[in-house]
C-alpha positions as a printed NumPy array, in Angstrom:
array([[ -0.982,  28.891,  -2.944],
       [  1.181,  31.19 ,  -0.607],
       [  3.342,  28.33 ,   0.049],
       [  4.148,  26.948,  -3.091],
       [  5.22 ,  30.334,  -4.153],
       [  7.505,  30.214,  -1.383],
       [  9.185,  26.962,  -2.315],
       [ 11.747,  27.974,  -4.602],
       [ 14.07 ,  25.397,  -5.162],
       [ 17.929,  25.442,  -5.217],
       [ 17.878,  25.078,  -9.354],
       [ 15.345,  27.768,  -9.696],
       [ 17.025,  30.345,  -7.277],
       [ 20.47 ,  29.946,  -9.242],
       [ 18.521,  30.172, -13.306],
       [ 16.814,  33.191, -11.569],
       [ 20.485,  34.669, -10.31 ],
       [ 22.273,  33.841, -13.825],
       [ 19.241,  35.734, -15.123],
       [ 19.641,  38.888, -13.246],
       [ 23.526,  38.349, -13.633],
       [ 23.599,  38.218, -17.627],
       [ 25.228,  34.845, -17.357],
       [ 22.428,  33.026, -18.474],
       [ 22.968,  31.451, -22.207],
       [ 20.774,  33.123, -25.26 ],
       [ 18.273,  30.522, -25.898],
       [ 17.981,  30.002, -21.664],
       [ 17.005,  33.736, -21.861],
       [ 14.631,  33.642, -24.458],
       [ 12.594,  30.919, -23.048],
       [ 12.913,  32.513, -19.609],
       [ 11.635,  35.928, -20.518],
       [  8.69 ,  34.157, -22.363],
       [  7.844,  32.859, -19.014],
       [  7.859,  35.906, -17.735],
       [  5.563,  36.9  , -20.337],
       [  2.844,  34.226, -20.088],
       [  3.226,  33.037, -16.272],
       [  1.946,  36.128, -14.201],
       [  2.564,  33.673, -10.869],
       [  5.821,  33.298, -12.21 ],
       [  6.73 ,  36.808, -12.885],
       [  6.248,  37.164,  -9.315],
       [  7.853,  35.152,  -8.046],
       [ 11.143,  36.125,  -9.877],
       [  9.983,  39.633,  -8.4  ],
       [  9.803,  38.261,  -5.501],
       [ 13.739,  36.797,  -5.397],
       [ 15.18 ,  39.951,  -7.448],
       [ 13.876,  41.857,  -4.147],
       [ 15.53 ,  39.058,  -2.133],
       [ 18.737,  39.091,  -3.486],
       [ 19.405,  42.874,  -3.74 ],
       [ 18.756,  42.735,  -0.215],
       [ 21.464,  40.22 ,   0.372],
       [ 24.038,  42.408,  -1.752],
       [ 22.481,  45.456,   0.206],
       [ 23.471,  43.779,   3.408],
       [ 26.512,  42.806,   2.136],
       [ 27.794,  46.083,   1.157],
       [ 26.746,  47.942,   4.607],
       [ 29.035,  45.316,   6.435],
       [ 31.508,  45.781,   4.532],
       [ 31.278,  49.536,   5.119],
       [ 31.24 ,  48.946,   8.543],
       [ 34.187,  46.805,   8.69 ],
       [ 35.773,  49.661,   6.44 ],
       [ 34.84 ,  52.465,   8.98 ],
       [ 35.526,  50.558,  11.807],
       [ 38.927,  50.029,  10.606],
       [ 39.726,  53.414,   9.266],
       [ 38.163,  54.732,  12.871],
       [ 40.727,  52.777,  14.275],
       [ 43.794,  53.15 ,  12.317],
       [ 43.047,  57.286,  12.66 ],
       [ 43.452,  56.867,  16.662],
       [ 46.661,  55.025,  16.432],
       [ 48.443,  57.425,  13.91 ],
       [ 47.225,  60.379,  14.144],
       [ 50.847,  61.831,  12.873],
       [ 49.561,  60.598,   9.398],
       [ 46.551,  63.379,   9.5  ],
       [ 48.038,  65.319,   6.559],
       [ 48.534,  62.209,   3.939],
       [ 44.89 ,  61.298,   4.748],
       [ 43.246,  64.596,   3.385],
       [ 45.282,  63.94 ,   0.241],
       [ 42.578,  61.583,  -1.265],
       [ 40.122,  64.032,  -0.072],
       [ 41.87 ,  66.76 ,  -1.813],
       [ 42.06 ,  64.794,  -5.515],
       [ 38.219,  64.146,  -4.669],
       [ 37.87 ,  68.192,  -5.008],
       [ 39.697,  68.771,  -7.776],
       [ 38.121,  65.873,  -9.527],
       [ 34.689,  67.461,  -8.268],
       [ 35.705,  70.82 ,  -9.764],
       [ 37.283,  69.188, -13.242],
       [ 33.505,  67.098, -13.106],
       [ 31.776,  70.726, -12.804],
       [ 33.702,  72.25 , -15.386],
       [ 33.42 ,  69.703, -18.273],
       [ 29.262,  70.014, -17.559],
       [ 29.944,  73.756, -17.849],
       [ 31.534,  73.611, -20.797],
       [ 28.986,  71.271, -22.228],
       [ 25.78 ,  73.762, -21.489],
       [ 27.684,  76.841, -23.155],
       [ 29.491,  75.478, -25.953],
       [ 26.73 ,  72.52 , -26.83 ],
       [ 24.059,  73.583, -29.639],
       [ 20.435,  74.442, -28.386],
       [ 18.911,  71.934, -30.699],
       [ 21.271,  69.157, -29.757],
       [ 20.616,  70.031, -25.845],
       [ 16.717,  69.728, -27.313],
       [ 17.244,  66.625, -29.249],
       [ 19.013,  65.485, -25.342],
       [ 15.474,  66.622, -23.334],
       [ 13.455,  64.899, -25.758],
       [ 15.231,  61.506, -27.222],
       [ 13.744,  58.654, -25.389],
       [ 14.492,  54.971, -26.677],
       [ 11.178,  53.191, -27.882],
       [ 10.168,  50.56 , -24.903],
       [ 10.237,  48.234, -28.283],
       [  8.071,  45.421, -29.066],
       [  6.401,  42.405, -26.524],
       [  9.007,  39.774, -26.58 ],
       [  6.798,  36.91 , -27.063],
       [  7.303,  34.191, -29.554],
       [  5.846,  33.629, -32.57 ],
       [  6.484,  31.453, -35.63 ],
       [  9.736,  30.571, -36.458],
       [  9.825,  32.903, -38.95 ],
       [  9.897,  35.86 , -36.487],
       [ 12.52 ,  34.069, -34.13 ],
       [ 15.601,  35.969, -35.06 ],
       [ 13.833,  39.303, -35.099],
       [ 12.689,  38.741, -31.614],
       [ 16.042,  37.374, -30.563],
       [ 17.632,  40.824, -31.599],
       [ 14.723,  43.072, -29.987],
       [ 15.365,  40.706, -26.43 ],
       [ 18.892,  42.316, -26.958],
       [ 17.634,  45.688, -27.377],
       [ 15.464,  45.664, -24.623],
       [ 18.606,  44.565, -22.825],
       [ 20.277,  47.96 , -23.65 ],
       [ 23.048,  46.011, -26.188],
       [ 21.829,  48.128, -29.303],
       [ 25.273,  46.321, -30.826],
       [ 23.855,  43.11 , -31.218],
       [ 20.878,  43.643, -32.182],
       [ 21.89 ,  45.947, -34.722],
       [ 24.299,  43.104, -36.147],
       [ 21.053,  40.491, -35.794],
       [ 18.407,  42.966, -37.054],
       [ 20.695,  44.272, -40.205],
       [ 21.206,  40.461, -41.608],
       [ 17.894,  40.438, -41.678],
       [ 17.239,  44.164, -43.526],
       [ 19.243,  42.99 , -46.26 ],
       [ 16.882,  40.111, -46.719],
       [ 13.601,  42.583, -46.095],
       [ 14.841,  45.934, -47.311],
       [ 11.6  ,  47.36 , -47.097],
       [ 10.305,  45.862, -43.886],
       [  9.053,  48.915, -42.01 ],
       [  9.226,  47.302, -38.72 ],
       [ 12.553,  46.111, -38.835],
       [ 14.031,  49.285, -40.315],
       [ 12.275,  51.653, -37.654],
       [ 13.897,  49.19 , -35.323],
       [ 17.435,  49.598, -36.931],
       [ 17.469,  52.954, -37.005],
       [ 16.371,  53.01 , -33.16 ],
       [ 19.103,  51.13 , -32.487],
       [ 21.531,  53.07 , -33.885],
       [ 19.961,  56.038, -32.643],
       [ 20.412,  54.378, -29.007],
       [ 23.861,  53.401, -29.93 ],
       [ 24.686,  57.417, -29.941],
       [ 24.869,  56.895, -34.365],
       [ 22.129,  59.287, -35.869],
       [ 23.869,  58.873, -39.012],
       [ 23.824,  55.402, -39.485],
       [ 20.064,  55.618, -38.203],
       [ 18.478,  58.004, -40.44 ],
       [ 18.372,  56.127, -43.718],
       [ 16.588,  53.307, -42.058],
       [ 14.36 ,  55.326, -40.617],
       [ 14.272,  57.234, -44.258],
       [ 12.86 ,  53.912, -45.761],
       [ 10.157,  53.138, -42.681],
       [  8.869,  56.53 , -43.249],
       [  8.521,  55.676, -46.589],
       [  6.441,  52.783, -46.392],
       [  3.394,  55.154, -45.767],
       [  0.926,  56.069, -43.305],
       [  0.237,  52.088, -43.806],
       [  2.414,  51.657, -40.769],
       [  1.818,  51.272, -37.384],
       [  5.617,  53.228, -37.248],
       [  4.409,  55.85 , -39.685],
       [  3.842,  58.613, -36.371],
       [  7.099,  57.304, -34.157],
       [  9.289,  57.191, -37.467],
       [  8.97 ,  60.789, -38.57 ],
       [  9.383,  61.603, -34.971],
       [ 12.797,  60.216, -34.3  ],
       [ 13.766,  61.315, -37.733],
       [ 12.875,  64.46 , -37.135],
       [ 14.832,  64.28 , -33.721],
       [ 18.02 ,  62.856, -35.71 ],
       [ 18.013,  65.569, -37.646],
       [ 18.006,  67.868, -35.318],
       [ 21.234,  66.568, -33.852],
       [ 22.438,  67.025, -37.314],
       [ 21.023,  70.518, -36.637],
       [ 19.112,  69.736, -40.008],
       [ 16.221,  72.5  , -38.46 ],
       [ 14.435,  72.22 , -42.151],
       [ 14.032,  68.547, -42.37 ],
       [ 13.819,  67.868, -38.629],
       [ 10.627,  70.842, -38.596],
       [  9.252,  68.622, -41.704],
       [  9.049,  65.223, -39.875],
       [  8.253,  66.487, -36.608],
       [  4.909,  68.36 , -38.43 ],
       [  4.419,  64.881, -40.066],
       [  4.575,  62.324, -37.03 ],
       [  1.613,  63.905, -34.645],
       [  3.562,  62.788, -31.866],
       [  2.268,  64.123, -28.745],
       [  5.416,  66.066, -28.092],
       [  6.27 ,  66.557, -31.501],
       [  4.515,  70.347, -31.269],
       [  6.359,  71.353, -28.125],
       [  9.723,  70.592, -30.06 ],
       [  8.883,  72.38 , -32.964],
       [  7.891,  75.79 , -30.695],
       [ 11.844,  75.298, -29.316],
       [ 13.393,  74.604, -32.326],
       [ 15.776,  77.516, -33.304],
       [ 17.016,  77.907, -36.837]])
């Protein structure tokens, strides 16, 4: 068994590089991650080659370090006239460090509590298993493969086609307004998530909906409405937000 999981052929190792590379075509990926899903031998063997080949880019960076040290090494003995221009890049590193530290300064004193408390405590939903179903549910899972992917863009273009077939599809509308929520867009996000709240304790969303509504409100530093849906969603950390919140 060992050895066959070693045998990884030339074809596999490249559709397992175009994976990790984002090169891979739509439909490729779709099938590939169901793999993933379904084949736990297979799973680890991609493991197995993602561990491979960031070692082999690992490597490849060090040596070209050390090529770039050994050259700059060298280069330093030869002229050492040119010691003054060299502590030039050094010097725009420190006032670049400096500019860095002040900007973050500026953003703890001058940013809102409850925005710096909607920041500790916004945390994307890990979404839904990728795994498909009927045909029917193809498109929806096509956009959440995206959103797991971190391109909330696309899947907000894929999922919103199909809202405006399903308006009142709680799933897809706590979806949307994650993924505008993701995509830095509160505003865009509440009124989806203003409709999967409203398709009642019913849903399986009912808790996580009134919690990230209540956290887009808070950005909005809405501290009535976000204190409403944060006593409504029983999330675990919903009561810890509600004992910062400040009016």
């Amino acid at each position: 068994m060992e050895e066959e999981k070693n045998n990884i052929s030339q074809e596999l190792l490249e559709t397992i590089e175009s994976y990790f590379n984002n090169s891979m075509e739509n439909n490729e990926r779709i099938l590939f991650e169901e793999k993933l899903i379904n084949n736990l031998e297979f799973k680890e063997q991609v493991e197995d080659i993602k561990t491979m080949l960031l070692g082999i880019e690992t490597q490849a960076l060090k040596e070209q370090l050390d090529t770039f040290h050994s050259h700059f090494y060298s280069n330093k003995k030869k002229h050492s006239q040119k010691r003054i221009i060299r502590h030039i890049p050094y010097m725009k590193l420190s006032i670049a460090a400096v500019f860095v530290i002040a900007i973050g300064c500026f953003w703890l004193f001058n940013t809102s509590h409850n925005k710096k408390l909607y920041s500790k405590y916004f945390k994307p939903d890990p979404g839904l298993q990728t795994s498909m179903g009927t045909d029917a549910n193809f498109e929806f899972y096509d956009a959440m493969i995206d959103y797991k992917r971190g391109d909330y863009n696309k899947a907000i273009k894929k999922w919103e086609i199909l809202s405006t077939k399903k308006p009142n599809n709680d799933t897809i509308n706590y979806f949307l307004g994650l993924a505008y929520m993701c995509d830095k867009n509160v505003n865009d996000a509440i009124p989806f998530l203003e409709r999967a709240v409203n398709a009642g304790i019913s849903s399986v969303f009912f808790n996580e909906a009134h919690y990230y509504l209540g956290l887009a409100y808070l950005k909005k530093e809405n501290t009535k409405l976000a204190k409403k849906h944060m006593i409504l969603s029983k999330n675990s950390e919903s009561k810890s937000i509600l004992s910062e919140i400040k009016d």
